Structure formats: structure tokens, C-alpha cells
Short mmCIF file of C-alpha atoms in Angstrom, two decimals:
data_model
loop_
_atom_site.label_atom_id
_atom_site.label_comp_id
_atom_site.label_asym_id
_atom_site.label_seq_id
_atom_site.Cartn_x
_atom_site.Cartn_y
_atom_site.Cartn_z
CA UNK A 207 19.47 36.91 -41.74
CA UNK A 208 19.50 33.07 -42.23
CA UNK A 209 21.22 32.78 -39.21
CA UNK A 210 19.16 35.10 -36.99
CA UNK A 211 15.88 33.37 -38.67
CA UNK A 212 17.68 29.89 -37.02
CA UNK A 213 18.51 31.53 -33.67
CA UNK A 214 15.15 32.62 -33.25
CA UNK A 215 13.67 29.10 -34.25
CA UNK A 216 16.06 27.53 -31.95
CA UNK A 217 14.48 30.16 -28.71
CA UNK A 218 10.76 29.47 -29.92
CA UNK A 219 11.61 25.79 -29.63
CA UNK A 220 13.09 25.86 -26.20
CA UNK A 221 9.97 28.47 -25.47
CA UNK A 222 7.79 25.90 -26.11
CA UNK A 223 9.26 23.19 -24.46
CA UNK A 224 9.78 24.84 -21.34
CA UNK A 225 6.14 25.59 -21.89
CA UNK A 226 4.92 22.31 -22.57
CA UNK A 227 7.32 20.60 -19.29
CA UNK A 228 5.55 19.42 -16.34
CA UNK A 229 6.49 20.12 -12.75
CA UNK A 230 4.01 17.56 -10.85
CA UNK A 231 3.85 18.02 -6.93
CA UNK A 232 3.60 14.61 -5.80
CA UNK A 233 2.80 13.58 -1.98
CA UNK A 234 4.24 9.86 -1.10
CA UNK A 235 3.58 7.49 1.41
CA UNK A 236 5.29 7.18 4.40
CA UNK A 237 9.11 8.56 4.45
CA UNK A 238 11.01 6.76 6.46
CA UNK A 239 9.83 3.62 5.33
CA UNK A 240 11.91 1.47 2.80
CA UNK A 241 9.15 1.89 0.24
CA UNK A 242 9.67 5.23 -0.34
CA UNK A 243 13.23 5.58 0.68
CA UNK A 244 13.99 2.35 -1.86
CA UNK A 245 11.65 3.23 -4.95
CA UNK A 246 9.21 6.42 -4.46
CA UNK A 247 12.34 9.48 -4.05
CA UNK A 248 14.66 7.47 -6.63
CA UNK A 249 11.45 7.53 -9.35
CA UNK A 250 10.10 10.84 -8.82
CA UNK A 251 13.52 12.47 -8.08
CA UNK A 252 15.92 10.66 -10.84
CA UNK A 253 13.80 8.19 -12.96
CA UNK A 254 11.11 10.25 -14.33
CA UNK A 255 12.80 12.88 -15.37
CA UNK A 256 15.29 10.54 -17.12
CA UNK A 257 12.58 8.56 -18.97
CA UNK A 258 10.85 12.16 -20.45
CA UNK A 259 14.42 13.36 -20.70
CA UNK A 260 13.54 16.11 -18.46
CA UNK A 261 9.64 17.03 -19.44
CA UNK A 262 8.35 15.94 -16.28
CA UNK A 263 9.96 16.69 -12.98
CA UNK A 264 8.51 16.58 -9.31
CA UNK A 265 8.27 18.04 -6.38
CA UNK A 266 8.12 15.47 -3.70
CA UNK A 267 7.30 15.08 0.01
CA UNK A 268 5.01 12.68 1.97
CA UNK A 269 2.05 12.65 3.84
CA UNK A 270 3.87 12.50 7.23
CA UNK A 271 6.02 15.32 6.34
CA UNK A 272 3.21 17.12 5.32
CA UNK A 273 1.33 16.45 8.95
CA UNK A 274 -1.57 15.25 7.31
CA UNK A 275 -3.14 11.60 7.65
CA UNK A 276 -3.02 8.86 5.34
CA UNK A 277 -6.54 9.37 5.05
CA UNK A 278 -6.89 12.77 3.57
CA UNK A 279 -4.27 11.87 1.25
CA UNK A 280 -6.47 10.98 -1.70
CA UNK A 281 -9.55 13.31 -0.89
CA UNK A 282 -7.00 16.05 -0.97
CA UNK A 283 -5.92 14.57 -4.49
CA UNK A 284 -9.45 14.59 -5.41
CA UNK A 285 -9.86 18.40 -4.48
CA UNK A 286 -6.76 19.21 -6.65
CA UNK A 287 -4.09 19.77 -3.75
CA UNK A 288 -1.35 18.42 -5.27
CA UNK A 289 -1.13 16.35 -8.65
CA UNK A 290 0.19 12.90 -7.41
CA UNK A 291 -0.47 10.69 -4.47
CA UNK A 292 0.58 7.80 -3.07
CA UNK A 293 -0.41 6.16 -0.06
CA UNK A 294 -2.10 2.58 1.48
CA UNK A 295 -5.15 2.38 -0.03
CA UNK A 296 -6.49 0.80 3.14
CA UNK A 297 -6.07 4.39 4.64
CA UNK A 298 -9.07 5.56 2.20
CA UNK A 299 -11.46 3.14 3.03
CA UNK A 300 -13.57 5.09 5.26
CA UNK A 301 -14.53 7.19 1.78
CA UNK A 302 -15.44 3.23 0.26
CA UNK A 303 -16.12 0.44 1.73
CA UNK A 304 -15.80 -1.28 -1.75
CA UNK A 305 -11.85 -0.50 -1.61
CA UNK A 306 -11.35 -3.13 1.20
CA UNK A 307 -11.99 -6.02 -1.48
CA UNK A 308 -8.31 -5.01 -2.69
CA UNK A 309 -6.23 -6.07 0.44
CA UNK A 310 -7.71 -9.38 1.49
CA UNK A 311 -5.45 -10.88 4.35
CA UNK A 312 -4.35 -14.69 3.96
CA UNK A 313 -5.67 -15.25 0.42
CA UNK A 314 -2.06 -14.67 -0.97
CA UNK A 315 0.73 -15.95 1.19
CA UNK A 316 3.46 -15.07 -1.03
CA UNK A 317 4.28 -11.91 -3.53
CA UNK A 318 3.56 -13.77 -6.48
CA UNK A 319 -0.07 -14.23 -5.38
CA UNK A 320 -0.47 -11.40 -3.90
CA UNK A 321 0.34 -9.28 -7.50
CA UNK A 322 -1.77 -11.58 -9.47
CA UNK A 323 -4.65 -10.59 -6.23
CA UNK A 324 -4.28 -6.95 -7.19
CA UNK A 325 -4.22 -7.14 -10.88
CA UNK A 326 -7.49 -9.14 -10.65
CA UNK A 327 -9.04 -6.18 -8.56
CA UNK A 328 -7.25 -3.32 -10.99
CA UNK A 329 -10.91 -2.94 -12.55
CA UNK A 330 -12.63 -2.18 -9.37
CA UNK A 331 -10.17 0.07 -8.21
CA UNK A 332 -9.94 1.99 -11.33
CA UNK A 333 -13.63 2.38 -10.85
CA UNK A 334 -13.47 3.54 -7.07
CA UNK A 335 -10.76 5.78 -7.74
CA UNK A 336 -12.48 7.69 -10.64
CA UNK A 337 -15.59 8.01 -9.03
CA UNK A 338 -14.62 8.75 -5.26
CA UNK A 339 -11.34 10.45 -6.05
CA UNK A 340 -11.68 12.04 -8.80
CA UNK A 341 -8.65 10.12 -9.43
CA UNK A 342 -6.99 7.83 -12.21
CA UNK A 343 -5.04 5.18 -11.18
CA UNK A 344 -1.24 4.41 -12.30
CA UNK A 345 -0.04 1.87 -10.52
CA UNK A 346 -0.30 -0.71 -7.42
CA UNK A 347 3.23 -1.45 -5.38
CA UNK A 348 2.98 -3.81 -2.05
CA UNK A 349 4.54 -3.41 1.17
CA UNK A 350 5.46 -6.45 2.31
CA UNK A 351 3.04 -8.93 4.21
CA UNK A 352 1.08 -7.02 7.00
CA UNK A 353 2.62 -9.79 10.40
CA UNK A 354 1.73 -9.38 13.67
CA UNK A 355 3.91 -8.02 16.58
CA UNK A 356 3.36 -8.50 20.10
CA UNK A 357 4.72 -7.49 23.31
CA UNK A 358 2.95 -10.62 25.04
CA UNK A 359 3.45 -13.76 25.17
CA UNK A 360 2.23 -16.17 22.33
CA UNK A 361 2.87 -19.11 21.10
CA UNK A 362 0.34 -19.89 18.26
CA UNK A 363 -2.41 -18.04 16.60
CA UNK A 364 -5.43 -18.51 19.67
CA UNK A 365 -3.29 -16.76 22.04
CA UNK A 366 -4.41 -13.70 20.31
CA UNK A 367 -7.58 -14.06 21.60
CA UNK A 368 -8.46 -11.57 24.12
CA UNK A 369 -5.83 -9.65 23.45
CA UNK A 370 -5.73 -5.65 22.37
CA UNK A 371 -4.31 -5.54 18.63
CA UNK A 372 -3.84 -3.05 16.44
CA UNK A 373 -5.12 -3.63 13.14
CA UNK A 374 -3.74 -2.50 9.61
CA UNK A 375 -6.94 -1.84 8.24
CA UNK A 376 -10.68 -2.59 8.28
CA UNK A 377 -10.72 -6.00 6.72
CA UNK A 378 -8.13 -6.95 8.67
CA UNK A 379 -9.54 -5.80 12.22
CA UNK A 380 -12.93 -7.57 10.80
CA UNK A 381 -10.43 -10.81 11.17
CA UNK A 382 -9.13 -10.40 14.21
CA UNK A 383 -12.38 -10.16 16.02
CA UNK A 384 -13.48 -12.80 14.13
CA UNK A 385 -10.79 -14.66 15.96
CA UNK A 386 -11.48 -13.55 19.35
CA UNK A 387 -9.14 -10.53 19.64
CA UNK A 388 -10.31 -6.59 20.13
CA UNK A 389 -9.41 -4.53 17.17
CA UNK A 390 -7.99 -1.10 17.79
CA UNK A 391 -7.49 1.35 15.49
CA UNK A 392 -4.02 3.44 15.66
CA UNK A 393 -1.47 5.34 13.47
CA UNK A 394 1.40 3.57 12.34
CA UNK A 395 3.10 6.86 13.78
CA UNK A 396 1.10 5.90 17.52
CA UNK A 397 2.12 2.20 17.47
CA UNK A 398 5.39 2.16 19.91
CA UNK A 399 3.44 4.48 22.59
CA UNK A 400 0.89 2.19 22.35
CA UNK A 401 2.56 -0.88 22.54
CA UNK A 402 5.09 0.26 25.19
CA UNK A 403 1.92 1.58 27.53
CA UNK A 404 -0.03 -1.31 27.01
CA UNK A 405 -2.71 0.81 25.20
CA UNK A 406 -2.40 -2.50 22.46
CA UNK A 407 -1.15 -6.07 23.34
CA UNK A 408 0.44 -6.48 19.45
CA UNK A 409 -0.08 -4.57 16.19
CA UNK A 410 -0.20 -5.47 12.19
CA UNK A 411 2.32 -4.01 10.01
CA UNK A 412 4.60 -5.06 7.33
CA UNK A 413 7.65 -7.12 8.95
CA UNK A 414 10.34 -4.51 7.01
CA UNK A 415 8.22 -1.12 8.30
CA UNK A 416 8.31 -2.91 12.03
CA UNK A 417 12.37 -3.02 11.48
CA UNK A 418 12.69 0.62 9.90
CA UNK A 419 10.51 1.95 12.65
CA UNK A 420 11.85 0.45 15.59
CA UNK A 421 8.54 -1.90 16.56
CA UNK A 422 11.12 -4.24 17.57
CA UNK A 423 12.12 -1.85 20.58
CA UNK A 424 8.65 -2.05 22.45
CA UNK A 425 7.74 -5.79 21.10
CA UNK A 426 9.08 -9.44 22.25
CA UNK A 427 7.12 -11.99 19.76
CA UNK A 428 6.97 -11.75 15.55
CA UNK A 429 4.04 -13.76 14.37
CA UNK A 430 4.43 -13.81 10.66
CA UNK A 431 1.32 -14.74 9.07
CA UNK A 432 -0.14 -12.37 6.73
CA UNK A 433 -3.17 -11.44 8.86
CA UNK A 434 -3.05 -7.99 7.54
CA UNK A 435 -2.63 -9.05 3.60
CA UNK A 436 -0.20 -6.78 1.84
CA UNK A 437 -1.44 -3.16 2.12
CA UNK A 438 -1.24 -2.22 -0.90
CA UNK A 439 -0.03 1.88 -2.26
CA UNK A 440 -1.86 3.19 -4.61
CA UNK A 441 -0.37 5.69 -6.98
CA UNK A 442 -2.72 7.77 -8.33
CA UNK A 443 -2.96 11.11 -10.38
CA UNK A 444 -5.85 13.71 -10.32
CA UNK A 445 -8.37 13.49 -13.03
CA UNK A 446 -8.46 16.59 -14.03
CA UNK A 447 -4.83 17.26 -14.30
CA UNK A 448 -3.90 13.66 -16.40
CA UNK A 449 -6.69 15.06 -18.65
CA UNK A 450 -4.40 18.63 -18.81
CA UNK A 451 -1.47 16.41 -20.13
CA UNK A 452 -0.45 15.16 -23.38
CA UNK A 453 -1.09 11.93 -25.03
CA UNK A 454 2.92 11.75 -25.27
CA UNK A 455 3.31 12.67 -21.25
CA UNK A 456 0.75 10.40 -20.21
CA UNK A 457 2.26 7.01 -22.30
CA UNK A 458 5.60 8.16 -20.76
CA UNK A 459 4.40 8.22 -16.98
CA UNK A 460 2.38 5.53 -17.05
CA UNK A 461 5.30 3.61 -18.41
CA UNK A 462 7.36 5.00 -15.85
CA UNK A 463 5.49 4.11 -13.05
CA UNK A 464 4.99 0.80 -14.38
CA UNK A 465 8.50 -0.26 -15.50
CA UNK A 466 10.65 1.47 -12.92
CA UNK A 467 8.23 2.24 -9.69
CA UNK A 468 5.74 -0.78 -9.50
CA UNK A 469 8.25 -4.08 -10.94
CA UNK A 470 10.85 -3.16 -8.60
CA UNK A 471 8.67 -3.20 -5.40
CA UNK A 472 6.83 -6.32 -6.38
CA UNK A 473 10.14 -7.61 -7.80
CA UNK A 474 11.50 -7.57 -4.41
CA UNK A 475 8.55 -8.10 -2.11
CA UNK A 476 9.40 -11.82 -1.07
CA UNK A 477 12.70 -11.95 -0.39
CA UNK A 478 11.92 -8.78 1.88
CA UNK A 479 10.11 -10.74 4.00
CA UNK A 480 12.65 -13.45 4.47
CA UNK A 481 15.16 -11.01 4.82
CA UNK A 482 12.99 -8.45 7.56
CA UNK A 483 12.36 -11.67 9.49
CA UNK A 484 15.61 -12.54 9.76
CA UNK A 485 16.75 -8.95 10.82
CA UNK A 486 14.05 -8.78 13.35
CA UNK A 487 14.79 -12.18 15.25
CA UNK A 488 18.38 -12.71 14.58
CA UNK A 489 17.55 -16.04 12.87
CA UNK A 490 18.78 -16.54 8.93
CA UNK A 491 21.06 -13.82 6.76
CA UNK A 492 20.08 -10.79 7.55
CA UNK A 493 22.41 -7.29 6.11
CA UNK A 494 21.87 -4.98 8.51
CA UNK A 495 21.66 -5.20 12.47
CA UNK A 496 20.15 -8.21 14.00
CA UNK A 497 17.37 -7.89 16.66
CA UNK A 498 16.05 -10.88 19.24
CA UNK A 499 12.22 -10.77 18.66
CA UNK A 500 10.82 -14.69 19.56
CA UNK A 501 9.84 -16.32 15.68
CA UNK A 502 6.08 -17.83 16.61
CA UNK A 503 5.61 -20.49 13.88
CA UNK A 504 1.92 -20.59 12.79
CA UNK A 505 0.53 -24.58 11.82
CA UNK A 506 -1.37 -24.95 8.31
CA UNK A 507 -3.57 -26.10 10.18
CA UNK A 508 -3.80 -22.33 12.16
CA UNK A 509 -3.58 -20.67 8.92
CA UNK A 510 -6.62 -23.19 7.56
CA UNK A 511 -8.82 -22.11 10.81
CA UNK A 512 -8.65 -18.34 10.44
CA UNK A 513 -8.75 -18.38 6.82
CA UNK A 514 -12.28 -20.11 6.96
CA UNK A 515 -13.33 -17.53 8.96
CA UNK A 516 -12.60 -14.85 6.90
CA UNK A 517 -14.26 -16.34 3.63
CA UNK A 518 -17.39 -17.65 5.98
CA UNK A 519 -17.78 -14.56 8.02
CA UNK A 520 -15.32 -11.42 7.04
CA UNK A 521 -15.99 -11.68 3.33
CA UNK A 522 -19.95 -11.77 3.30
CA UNK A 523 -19.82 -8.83 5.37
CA UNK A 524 -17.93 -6.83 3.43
CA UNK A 525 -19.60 -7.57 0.67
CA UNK A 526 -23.04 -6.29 2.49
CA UNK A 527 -21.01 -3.11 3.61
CA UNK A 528 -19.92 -2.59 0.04
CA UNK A 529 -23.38 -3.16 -1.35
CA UNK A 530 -24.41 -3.07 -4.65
CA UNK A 531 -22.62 -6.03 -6.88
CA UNK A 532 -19.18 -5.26 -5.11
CA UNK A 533 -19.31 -8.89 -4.21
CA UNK A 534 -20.27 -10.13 -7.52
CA UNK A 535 -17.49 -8.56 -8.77
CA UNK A 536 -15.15 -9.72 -6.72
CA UNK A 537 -15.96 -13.34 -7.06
CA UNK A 538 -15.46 -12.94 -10.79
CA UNK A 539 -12.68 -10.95 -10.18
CA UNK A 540 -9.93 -11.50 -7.31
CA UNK A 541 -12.31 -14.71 -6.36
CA UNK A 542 -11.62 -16.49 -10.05
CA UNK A 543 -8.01 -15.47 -9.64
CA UNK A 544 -7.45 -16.82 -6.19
CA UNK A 545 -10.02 -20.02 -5.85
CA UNK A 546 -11.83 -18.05 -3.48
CA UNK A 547 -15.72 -17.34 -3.23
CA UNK A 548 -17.56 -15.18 -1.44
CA UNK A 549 -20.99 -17.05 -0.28
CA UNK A 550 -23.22 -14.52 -1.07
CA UNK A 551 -27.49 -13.67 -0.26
#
């Protein structure tokens, strides 16, 4: 009898724990780039369910395997759709203006800035997230620094006045017509049509997503300045369903994501660049194929110019889009983190 009583604890125990395991359908960002190939599939597939020794598994795909747009990704969160999602917060910002003040371009020139950027903004976003998204945020990860490819011919940053660009977000397009160029927005899945038609002059993407997709094909110049700042993915969980989990499953994933999704990618985010660079223009170590894109160097002086601009004129009007104290908080914020102030009314 003792030994039935045991095998029947033993069942109700594996009952309950098969019970109490979480299956979360999780939609990541875009799949053939190296920041899901690299760190999003290894977490979700191998990592989390090795840190909650097997209590919380995934089901995984992306937004482009899905065929929806980068921009539904986090209403559709919102709505309950799936439980995880991960995408450029950039692509939301058309749901809040305020979300812009997270990817500032040419305030951080290297990774280490740029993390200490987003931690500085982690309040605000938290805030946007939970009240637009119905969201909680668990993490921040960068792609590298948003450079600018051209299939023109340019030699320093005014030759892209005039000229048709494609820009990687809202802040960012703000900037380049601030600097005498026509903003255009596209799809990172549209860009080589575009480019190869003439439909844009040059486009804004991270230097390693240019190389995985091919941008190199159907462009001549690399400009790489961080006129697009570092588009940021958010990872973010519904509200509703974090509230569903345990206080022992929540400390685990946000550990998770923290320790073995979001250090890595920043971890690795500068010598990226250096390393994509060198790839895409055959100049420096590169570990993969070399390409011949033309390296435009950028003066201090260029950099100096354009970043002027965008705390004199980009900044104050994002902080009137925003409204409310959005720009107060962001000078307290990001602005006390980075030495930069937005002159504001």
C-alpha cells in the first residue's frame, strides 16, 4: 500500500507540473537577420527551457514568417495574439509618438552609449508599453548602428542632400530632411527593389542586416554614421498573460531574457559593426565573404553639423508631437545620461 500511496504521489506531482508548465507562443523580429538567427531561436528554442529546466518552452516564428508587419506586431500582442513579441520598437511608433525618444540617432556613437541611452529611457518605455500595449516590458537588445547605403555617388554627408533615402524610422527621416534629403518610408523587405529601380537613392539600416540581406547587391557607397541610431527590439510580454504566471516563472524569464538574450546582443554590438564594415567593403578582417562597397568617411566636423540639427530642430519637435511632459522626461532621463537637452517652450 506504501508503495502504491508513493506511486500515486509521484503521478499527482508530475500532474501538476505538467499543469503548472508554460508553452509561450512567441513572434520574433526579423528571421533572417543575425539578431534572431544569433540570439532570439537559440533563447527561446534551447536557453529558456534550460534555465526553468523545462517549465517554460516556446513556440517561435517571426513577424515576416507570419506575413504580418512590424507594425502590428505589438498591437497584436496587446489584443492577446500570441504571448511574446519582439520587434524594432521604431516599427510601433505610429501607435506613440512618445516611443521615438528611445532611438535617438547620433547621440550614442558606440554600443556602450548607446545601452546606457536605453537604460535611461527604460522608464518611459515601460510606461508606453503598459499603457499602449497592454504590454510589460522584458528586455531591450540593439541591432547594430542604423548606416546609410547608397547606390549614388557620395563623398561626405551634404551629398545626401536632394537625394531619395529611405529612412529607419520617424526620428530618423525627421533628420534627414532636416539635412536636405527626402525621406521615404519603405520595408526593410522593399529596400533592394527600391534601391535597384531608383524608387530611393540610399536607405538606413544596420551595417550587419545590409550584409545578411544582400543591400550590398543593389548599393555602391557605405556611409557609416549612425544617422538611424540603433533601432532598438523590444521584447515584450502581454499583460495579461505575465499576470497568469507565477512569481517563480516570472523571476526566471525575466532573468533569462536578461542574462542570456539582452548581454549577448549588447555584448557584441561594437565589434559587429567593425566587423559588418569590413565584410561589406572588403577593407579590415572580415570572416565571411568580402564585398566592394566604397567606405565614405564622415569629418567630426560632419557629424558636429547634423547633430546640431537634430537637438535644435528634430528634438523640439518631437517633443511637441509627443506632448504632454514627454520632453521633460527625456531631458531628465536619456538627456542627463547623454549631455544632451532638449530646448524646450
Amino acid at each position: 500500500m506504501k508503495h502504491t500511496a508513493g506511486l500515486m504521489m509521484s503521478a499527482l506531482a508530475l500532474t501538476s507540473a505538467a499543469v503548472h508548465a508554460e508553452e509561450l507562443s512567441v513572434v520574433g523580429s526579423w528571421s533572417g537577420l543575425p539578431l534572431h538567427k544569433q540570439y532570439e531561436k537559440p533563447f527561446w528554442d534551447e536557453k529558456m527551457p534550460a534555465a526553468s529546466e523545462g517549465d517554460i518552452t516556446a513556440i517561435l516564428t517571426t513577424h515576416d514568417q507570419m506575413g504580418i508587419k512590424g507594425g502590428d506586431v505589438f498591437r497584436m500582442l496587446g489584443d492577446g495574439v500570441f504571448d511574446v513579441g519582439m520587434t524594432v520598437a521604431d516599427y510601433a511608433v505610429a501607435d506613440s509618438a512618445a516611443l521615438e525618444g528611445l532611438d535617438v540617432p547620433l547621440i550614442a556613437t558606440d554600443a556602450a552609449a548607446a545601452k546606457i541611452m536605453v537604460e535611461a529611457a527604460r522608464p518611459m518605455i515601460d510606461d508606453i508599453y503598459a499603457d499602449v500595449f497592454n504590454a510589460k516590458v522584458l528586455g531591450v537588445a540593439p541591432y547594430p548602428p542604423q548606416v546609410v547605403f547608397c547606390n549614388a555617388e557620395i563623398a561626405a554627408l551634404e551629398d545626401l542632400k536632394g537625394l531619395k533615402i529611405r529612412a529607419s524610422g520617424r526620428m530618423t527621416g525627421k533628420l534627414l530632411e532636416a539635412l536636405g534629403a527626402e525621406a521615404v518610408s519603405i520595408s526593410f523587405g522593399e529596400v533592394p527593389g527600391a534601391l535597384q529601380k531608383g524608387v530611393v537613392d540610399c536607405a538606413v539600416t544596420g551595417a550587419g542586416s545590409g550584409y545578411s540581406a544582400g543591400w550590398w547587391e543593389v548599393s555602391t557607397h557605405l556611409m557609416p554614421v549612425p544617422l538611424g541610431g540603433w533601432d532598438p527590439v523590444v521584447t515584450a510580454i502581454n499583460i495579461d498573460k505575465w499576470n497568469d504566471l507565477s512569481s517563480d516563472q516570472q523571476a526566471t524569464i525575466q532573468a533569462a531574457v536578461t542574462t542570456d538574450l539582452e548581454a549577448p546582443a549588447w555584448a557584441t554590438a561594437q565589434n559587429a559593426l567593425a566587423t559588418d564594415v569590413a565584410c561589406l567593403t572588403g577593407e579590415g578582417e572580415c570572416p565571411g565573404d568580402k564585398r566592394g562597397m566604397t567606405l565614405v568617411s564622415v569629418t567630426e566636423a560632419d557629424v558636429d553639423t547634423a547633430r546640431n540639427i537634430l537637438v535644435t530642430d528634430v528634438l523640439p519637435d518631437w517633443a511637441d508631437r509627443a506632448g504632454s511632459d514627454w520632453g521633460q522626461r527625456w531631458n531628465d532621463t536619456v538627456g542627463a545620461a547623454t549631455g544632451v537637452q532638449i530646448p524646450l517652450n
